[in-house]
CSV table of C-alpha atoms in Angstrom, one decimal:
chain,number,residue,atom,x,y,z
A,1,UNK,CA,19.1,23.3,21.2
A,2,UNK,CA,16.4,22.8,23.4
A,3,UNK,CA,13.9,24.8,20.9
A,4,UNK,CA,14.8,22.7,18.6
A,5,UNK,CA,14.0,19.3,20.8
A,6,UNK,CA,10.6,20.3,21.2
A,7,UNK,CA,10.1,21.4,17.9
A,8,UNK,CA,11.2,17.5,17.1
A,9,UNK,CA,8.8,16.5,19.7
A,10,UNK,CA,6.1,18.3,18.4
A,11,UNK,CA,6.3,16.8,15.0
A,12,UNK,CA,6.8,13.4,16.6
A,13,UNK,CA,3.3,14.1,17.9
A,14,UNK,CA,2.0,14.8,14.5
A,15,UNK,CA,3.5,12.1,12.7
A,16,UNK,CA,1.9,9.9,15.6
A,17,UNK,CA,-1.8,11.6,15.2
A,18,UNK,CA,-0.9,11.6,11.4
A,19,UNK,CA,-1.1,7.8,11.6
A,20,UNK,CA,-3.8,7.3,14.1
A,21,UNK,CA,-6.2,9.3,11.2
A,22,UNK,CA,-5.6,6.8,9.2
A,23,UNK,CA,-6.2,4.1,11.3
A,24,UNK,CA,-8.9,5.7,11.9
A,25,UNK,CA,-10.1,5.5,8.3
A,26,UNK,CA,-8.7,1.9,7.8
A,27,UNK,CA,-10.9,0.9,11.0
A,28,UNK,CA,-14.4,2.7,9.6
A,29,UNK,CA,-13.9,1.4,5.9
A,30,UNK,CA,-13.0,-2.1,7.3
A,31,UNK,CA,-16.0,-2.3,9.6
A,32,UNK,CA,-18.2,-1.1,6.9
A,33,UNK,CA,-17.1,-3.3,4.1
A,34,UNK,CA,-17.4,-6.5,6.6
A,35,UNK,CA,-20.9,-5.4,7.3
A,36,UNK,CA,-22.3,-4.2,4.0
A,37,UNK,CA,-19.8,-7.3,2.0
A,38,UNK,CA,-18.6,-4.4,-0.2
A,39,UNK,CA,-15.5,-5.9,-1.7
A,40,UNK,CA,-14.1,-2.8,-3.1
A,41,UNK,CA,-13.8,-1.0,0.3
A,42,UNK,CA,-11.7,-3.8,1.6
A,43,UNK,CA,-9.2,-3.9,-1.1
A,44,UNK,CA,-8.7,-0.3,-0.5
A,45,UNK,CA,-7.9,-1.0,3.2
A,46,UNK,CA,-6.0,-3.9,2.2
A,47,UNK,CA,-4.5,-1.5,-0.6
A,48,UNK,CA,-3.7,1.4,1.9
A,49,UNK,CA,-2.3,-1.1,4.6
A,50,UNK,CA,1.4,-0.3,3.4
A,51,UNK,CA,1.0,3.5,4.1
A,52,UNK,CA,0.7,3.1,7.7
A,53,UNK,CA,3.5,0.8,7.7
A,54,UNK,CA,5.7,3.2,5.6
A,55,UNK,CA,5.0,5.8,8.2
A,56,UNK,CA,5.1,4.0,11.2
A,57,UNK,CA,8.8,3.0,10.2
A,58,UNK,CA,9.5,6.3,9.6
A,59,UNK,CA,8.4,8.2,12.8
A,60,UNK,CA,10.4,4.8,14.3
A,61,UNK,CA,13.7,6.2,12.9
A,62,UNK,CA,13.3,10.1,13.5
A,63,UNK,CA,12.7,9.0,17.0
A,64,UNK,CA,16.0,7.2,16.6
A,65,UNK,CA,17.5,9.6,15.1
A,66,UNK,CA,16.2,12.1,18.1
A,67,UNK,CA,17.8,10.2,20.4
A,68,UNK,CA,21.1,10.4,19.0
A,69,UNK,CA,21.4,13.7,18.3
A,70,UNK,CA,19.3,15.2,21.3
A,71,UNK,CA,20.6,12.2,24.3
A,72,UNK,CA,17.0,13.5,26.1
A,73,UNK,CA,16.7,12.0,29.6
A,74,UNK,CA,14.2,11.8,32.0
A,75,UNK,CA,11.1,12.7,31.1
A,76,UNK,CA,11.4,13.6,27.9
A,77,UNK,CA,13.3,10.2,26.9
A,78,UNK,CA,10.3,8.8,27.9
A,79,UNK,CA,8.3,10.4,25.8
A,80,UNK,CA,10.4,9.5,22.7
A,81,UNK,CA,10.2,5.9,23.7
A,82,UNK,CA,6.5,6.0,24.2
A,83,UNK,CA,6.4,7.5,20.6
A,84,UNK,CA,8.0,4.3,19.4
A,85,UNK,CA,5.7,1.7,21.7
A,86,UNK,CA,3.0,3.8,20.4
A,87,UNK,CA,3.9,3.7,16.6
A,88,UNK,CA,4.3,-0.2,16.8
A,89,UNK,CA,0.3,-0.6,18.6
A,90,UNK,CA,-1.1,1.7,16.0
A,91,UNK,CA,0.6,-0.3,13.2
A,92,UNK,CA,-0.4,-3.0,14.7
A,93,UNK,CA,-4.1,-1.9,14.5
A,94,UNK,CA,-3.7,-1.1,11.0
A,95,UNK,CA,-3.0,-4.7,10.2
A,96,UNK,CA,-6.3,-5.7,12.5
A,97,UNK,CA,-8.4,-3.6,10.3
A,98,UNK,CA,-7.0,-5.0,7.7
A,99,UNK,CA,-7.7,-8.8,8.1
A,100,UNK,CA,-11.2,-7.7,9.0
A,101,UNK,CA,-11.2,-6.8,5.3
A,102,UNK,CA,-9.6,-9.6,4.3
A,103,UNK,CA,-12.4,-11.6,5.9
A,104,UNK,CA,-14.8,-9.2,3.9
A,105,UNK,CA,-12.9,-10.1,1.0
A,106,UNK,CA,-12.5,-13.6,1.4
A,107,UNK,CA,-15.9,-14.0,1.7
A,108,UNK,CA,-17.9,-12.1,-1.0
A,109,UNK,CA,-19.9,-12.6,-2.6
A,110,UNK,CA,-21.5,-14.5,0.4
A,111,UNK,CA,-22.4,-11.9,3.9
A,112,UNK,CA,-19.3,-12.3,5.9
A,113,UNK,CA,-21.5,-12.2,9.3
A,114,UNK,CA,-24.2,-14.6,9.9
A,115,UNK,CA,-27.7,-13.0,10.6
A,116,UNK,CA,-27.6,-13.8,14.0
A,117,UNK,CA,-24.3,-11.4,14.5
A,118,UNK,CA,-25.1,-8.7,12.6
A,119,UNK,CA,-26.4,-6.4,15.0
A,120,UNK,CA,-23.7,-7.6,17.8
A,121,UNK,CA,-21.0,-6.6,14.7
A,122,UNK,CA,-22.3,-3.4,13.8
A,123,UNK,CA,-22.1,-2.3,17.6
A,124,UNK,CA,-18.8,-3.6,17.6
A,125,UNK,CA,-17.5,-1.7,14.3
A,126,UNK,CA,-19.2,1.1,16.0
A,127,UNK,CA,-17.5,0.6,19.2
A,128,UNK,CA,-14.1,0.2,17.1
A,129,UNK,CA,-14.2,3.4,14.9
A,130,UNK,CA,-14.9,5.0,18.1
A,131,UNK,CA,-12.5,4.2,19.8
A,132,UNK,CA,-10.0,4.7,17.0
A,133,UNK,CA,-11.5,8.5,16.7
A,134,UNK,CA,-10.8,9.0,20.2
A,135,UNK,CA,-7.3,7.6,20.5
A,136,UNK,CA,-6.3,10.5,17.7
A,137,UNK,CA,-7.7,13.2,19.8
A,138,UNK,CA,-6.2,11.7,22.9
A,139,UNK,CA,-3.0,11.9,20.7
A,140,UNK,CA,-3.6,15.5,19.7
A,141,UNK,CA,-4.6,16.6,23.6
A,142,UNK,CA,-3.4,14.2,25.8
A,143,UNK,CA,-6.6,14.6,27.7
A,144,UNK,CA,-7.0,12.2,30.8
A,145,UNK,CA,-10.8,11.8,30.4
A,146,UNK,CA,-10.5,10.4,26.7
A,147,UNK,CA,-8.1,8.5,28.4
A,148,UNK,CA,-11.2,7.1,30.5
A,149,UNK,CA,-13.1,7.2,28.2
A,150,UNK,CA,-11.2,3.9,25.7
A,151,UNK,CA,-10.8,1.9,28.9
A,152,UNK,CA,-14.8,2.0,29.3
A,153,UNK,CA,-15.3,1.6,25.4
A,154,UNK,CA,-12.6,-1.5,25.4
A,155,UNK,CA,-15.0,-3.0,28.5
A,156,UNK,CA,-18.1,-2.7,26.0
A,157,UNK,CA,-15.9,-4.5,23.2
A,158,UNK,CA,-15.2,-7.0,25.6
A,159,UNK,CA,-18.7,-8.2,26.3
A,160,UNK,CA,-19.6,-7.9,23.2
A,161,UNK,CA,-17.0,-9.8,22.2
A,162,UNK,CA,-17.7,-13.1,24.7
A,163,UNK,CA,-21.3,-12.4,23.7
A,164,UNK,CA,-20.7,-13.5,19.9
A,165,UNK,CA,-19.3,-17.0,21.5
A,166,UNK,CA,-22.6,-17.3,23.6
A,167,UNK,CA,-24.6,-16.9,19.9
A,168,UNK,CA,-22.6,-19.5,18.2
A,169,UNK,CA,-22.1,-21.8,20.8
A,170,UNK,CA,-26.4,-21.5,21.4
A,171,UNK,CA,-29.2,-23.5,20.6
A,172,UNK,CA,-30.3,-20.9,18.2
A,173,UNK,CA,-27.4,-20.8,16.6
A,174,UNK,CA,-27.7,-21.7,12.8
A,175,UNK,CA,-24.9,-20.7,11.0
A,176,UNK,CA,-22.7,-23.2,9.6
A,177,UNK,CA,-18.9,-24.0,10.2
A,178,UNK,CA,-17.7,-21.1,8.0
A,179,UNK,CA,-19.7,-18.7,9.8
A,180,UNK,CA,-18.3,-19.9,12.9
A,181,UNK,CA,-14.8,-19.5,12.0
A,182,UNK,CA,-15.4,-15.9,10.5
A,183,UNK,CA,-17.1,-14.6,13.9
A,184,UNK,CA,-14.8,-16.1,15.8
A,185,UNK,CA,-11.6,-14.4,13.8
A,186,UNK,CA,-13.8,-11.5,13.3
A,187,UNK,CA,-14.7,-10.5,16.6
A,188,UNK,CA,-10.5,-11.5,18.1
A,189,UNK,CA,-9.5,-9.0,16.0
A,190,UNK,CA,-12.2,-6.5,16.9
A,191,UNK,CA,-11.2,-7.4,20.2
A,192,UNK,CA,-7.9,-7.1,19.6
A,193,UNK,CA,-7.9,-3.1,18.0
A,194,UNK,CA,-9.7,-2.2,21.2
A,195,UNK,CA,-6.6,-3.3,23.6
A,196,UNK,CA,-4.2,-1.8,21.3
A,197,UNK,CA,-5.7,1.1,22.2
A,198,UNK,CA,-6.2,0.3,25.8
A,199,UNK,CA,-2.1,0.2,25.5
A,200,UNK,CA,-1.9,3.2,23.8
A,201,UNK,CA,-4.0,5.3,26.4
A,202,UNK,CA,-2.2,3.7,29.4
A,203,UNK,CA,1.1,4.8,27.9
A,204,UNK,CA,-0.3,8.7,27.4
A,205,UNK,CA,-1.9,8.5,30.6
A,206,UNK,CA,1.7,7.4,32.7
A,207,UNK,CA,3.6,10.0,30.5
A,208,UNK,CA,2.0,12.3,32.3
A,209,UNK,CA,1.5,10.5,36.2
A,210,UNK,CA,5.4,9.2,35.6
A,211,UNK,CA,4.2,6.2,36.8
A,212,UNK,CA,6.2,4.1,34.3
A,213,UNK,CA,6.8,0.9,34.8
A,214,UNK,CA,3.2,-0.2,35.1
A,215,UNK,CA,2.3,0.8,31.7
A,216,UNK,CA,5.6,-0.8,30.0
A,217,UNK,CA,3.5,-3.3,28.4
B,1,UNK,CA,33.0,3.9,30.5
B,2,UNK,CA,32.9,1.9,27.5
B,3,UNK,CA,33.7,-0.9,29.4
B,4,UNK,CA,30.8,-0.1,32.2
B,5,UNK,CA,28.9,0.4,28.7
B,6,UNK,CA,29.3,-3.4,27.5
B,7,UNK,CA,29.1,-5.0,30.4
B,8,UNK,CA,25.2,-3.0,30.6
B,9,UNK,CA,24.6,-4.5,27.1
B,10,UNK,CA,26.1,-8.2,27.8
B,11,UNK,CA,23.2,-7.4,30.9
B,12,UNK,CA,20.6,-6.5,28.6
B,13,UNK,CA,21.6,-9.5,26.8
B,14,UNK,CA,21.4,-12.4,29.5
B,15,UNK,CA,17.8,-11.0,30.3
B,16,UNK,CA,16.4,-11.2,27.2
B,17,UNK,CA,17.8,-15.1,27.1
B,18,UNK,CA,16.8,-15.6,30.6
B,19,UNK,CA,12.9,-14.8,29.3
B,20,UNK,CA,13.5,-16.2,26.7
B,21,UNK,CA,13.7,-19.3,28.2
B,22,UNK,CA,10.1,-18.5,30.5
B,23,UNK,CA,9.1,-18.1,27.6
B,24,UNK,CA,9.7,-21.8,25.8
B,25,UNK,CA,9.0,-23.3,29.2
B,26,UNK,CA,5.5,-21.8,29.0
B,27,UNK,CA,5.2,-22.6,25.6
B,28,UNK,CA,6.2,-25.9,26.2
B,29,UNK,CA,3.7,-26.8,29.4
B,30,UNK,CA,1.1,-24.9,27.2
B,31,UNK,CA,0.9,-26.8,24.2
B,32,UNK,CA,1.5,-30.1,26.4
B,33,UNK,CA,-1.4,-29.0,28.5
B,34,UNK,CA,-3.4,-28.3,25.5
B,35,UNK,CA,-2.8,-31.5,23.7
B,36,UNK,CA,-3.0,-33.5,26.7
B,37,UNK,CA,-5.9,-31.6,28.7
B,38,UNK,CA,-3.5,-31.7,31.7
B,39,UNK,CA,-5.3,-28.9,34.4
B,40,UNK,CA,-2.7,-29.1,36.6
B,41,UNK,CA,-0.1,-27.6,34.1
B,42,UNK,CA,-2.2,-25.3,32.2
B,43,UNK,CA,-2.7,-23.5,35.8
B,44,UNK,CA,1.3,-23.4,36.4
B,45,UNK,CA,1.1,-21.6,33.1
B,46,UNK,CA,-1.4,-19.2,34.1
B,47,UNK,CA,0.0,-18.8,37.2
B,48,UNK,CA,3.6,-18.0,36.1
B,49,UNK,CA,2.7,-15.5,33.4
B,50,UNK,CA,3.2,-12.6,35.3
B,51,UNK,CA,7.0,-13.5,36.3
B,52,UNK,CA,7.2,-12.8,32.1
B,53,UNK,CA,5.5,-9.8,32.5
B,54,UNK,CA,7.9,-8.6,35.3
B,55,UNK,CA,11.3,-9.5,33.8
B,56,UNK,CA,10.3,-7.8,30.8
B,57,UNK,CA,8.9,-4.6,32.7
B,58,UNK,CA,12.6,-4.6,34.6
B,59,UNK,CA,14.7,-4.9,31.4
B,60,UNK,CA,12.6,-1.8,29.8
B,61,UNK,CA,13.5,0.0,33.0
B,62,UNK,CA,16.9,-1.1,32.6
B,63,UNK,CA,17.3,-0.4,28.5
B,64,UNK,CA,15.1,3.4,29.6
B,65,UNK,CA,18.1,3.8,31.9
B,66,UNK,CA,20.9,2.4,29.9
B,67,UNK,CA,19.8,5.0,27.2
B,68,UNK,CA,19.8,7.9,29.5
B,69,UNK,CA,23.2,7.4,31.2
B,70,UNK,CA,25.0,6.2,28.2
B,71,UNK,CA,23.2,8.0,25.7
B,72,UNK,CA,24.4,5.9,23.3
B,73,UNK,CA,24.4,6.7,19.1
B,74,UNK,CA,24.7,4.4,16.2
B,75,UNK,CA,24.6,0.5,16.2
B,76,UNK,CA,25.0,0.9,20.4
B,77,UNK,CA,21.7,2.9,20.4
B,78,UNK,CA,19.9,0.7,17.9
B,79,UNK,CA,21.1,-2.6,20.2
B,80,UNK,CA,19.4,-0.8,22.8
B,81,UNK,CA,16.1,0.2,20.7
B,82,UNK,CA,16.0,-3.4,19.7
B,83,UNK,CA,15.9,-4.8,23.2
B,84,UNK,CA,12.9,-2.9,23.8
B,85,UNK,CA,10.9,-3.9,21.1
B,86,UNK,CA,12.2,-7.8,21.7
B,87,UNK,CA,11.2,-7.5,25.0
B,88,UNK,CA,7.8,-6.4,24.2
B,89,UNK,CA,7.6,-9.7,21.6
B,90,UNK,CA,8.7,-11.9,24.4
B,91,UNK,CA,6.4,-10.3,26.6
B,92,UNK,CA,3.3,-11.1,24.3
B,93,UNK,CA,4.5,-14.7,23.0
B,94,UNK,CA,3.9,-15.3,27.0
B,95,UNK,CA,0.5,-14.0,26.8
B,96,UNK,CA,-0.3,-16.2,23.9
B,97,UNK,CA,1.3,-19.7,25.7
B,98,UNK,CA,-0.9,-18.6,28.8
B,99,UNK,CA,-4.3,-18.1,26.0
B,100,UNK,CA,-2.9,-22.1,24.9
B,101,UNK,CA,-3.5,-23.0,28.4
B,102,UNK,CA,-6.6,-21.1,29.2
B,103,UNK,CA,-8.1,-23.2,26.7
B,104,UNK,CA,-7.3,-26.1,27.9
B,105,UNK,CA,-8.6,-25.5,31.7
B,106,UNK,CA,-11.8,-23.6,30.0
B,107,UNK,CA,-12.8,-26.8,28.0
B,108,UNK,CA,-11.6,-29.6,31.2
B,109,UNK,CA,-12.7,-32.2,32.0
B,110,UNK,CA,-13.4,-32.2,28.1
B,111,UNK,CA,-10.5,-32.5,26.0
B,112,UNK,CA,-10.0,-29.3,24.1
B,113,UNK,CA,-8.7,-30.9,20.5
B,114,UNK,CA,-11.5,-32.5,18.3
B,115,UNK,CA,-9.9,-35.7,17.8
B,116,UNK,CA,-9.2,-35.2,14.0
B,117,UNK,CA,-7.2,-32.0,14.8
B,118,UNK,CA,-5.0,-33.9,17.5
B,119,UNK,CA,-1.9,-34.6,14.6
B,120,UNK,CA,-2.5,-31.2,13.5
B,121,UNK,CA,-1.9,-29.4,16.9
B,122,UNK,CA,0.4,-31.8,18.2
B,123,UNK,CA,3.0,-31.0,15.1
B,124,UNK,CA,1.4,-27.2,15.4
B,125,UNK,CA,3.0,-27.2,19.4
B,126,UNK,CA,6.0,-28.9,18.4
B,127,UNK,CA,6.8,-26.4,16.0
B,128,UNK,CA,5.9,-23.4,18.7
B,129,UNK,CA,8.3,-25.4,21.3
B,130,UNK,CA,10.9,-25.9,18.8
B,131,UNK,CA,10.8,-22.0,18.0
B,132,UNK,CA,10.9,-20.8,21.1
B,133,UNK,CA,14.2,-23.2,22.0
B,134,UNK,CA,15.8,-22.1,18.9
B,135,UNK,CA,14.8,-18.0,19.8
B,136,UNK,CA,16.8,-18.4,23.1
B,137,UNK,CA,19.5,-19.6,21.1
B,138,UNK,CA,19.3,-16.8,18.5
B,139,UNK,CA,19.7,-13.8,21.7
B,140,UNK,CA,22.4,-16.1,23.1
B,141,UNK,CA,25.0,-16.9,19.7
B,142,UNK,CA,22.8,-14.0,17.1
B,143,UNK,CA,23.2,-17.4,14.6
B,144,UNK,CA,22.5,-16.2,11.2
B,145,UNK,CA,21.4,-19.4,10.4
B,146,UNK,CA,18.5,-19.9,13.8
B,147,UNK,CA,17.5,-17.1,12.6
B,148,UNK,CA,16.7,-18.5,8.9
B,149,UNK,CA,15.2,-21.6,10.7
B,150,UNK,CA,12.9,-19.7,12.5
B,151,UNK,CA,11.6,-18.1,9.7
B,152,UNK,CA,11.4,-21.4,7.5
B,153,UNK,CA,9.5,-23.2,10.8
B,154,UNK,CA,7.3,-20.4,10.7
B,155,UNK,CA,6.2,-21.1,7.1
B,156,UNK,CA,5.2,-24.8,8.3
B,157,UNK,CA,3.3,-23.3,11.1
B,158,UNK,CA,1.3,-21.2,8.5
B,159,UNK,CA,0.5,-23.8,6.2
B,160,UNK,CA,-0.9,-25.9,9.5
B,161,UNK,CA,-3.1,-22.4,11.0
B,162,UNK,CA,-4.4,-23.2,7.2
B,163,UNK,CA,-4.9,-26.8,7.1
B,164,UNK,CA,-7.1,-26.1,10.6
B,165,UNK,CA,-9.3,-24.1,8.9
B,166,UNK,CA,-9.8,-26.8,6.0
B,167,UNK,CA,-10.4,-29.5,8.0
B,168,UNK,CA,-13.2,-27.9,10.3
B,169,UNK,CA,-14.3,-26.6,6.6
B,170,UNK,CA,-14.4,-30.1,5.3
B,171,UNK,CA,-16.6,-32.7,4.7
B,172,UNK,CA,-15.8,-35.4,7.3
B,173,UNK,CA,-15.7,-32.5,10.0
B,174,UNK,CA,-17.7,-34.0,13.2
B,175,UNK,CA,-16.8,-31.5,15.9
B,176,UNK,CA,-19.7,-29.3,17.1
B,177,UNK,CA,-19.6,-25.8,17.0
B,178,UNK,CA,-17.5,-25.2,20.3
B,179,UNK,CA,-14.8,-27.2,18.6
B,180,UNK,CA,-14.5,-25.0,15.5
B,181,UNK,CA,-14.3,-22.3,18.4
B,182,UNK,CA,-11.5,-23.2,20.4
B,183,UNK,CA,-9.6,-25.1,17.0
B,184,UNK,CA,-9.9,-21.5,15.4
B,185,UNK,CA,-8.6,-19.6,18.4
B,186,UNK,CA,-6.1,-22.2,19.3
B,187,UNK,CA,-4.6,-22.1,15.9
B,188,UNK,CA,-4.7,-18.4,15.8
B,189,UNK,CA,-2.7,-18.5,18.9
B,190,UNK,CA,0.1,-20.6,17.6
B,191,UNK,CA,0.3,-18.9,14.7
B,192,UNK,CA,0.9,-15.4,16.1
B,193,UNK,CA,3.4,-17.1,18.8
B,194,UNK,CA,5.6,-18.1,15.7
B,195,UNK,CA,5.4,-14.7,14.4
B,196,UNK,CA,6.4,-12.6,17.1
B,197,UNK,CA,9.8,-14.9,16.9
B,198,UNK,CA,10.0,-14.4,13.6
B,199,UNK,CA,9.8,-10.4,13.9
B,200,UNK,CA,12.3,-11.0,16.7
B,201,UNK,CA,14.9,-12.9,14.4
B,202,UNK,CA,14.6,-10.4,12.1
B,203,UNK,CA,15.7,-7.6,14.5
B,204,UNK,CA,18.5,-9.6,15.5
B,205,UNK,CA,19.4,-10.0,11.8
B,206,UNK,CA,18.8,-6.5,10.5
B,207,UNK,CA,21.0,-5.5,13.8
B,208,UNK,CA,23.8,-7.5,12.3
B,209,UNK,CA,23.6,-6.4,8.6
B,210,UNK,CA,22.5,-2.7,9.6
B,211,UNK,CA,19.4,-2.5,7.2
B,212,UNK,CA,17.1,-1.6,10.2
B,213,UNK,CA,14.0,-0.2,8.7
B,214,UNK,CA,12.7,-2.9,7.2
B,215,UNK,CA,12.5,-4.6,10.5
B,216,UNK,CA,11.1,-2.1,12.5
B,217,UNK,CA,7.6,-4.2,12.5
């Protein structure tokens, strides 16, 4: 019985770094298509959307269903509910990488990002991808210096992000309306991915200090 | 047992009404605050935020330990599940009342609406109110019908996130560039507050018909 629990547990963990790969992808190929306006990469994130849905819901009920049938407590409870917390942030970030491509979509033919922005964009796809990349191998290992490591990337997204209101709101600024509205979407939901993962590496990191209740939310 | 059992869930129950109702009190002071540039109360919302975050930490606690005394199976366990993940929407539609009211001390002594948006985010915070009044109600009676009404309010918030966008888009737009800023954010806000009630309602519904995966997100 309790060979079979962690065998469960172990495929929940797959399942969950199954989905944070493509996240992953959906978070490189939406950052690249809002930088380079290239329309067909979008509607393949916007296309592929569905699959992390489908897979989120489905770790959602084999955790349910481990629950039933295995009653874990302590610990290991835990860990199934952080699988479920966890599944709904990274679906989450699936649909944030998907409106940036519906911005690149919306859009085209036209640049979606202003001149001004592009360089603060690009570091903040790159800072995004990044991030996404590390949150699956802080999946796979549960290391606590990846951990670390996606707190100090989110503080760079951050900045960056309050920087992009600086540049529209400046005297140099010379973008019109639309541009301002697109930034200011863009860079929320850049902003946004990067505390979803924030969430996601507090939750790995009090799985394994058991200090719980701090990282409910 | 069983008995002991209900009485936890009728627990789990009166808590999530109980923030429920922080939560359209913020909501309400928020969007007053907003639309009024009142200082004073957009403070009390920041202020009381964390009381939200608290509550909801507490009831995880107590659905985590539910689960591992009980160790409930079928619809029990899945009442349980659910409490989790509607304490985590709660949780965040108190986030975004407190964002409603950092705008508003951000922008004071300036008023934070550009005055051809004020109609437009009046009705978009009396919509947000009226949601949040009719999502206590839902966790109290689990109304069929509030939960319908949710949904269709949320459809009229939608349409209004879109006419914000039109109207700083438009023509006879005079607002500056920190207008289309905070309008753009502000809306976004709203918008995501009636969303999280809707993916409440339709975990209260789904609990009630037993078709749960669609409403896992």
């Amino acid at each position: 019985m309790r060979e079979v629990f962690q065998q469960e547990l172990a495929d929940v963990q797959d399942r969950l770094v199954e989905i944070a790969g493509l996240v992953e992808l959906a978070i490189t190929q939406a950052t690249t298509a809002f930088n380079s306006s290239d329309v067909s990469l979008a509607e393949a994130v916007i296309a592929d959307d569905h699959r992390i849905d489908e897979l989120a819901a489905s770790l959602d009920e084999l955790a349910i269903d481990i629950l039933a049938r295995q009653q874990p407590v302590a610990r290991d409870l835990r860990i199934v509910v952080s699988a479920l917390r966890i599944s709904a942030s990274l679906e989450r970030m699936g649909d944030l990488a998907e409106h940036i491509a519906q911005l690149a979509r919306t859009r085209f033919p036209e640049k979606v990002v202003p001149k001004d922005l592009r360089p603060t964009f690009k570091e903040l796809g790159r800072l995004d991808v990044l991030i996404a990349g590390k949150l699956k191998r802080l999946l796979e290992s549960e290391s606590a210096e990846l951990a670390e490591e996606i707190r100090d990337d989110d503080d760079l997204v951050d900045d960056l992000h309050l920087s992009v209101f600086d540049k529209v709101l400046g005297e140099t600024w010379k973008g019109g309306a639309s541009d301002i509205v697109d930034s200011t979407l863009a860079s929320r939901y850049h902003e946004r991915f990067a505390d979803h993962a924030v969430s996601i590496a507090k939750k790995v990191q009090y799985l394994q200090t058991g200090d719980w209740v701090v990282a409910a939310h």
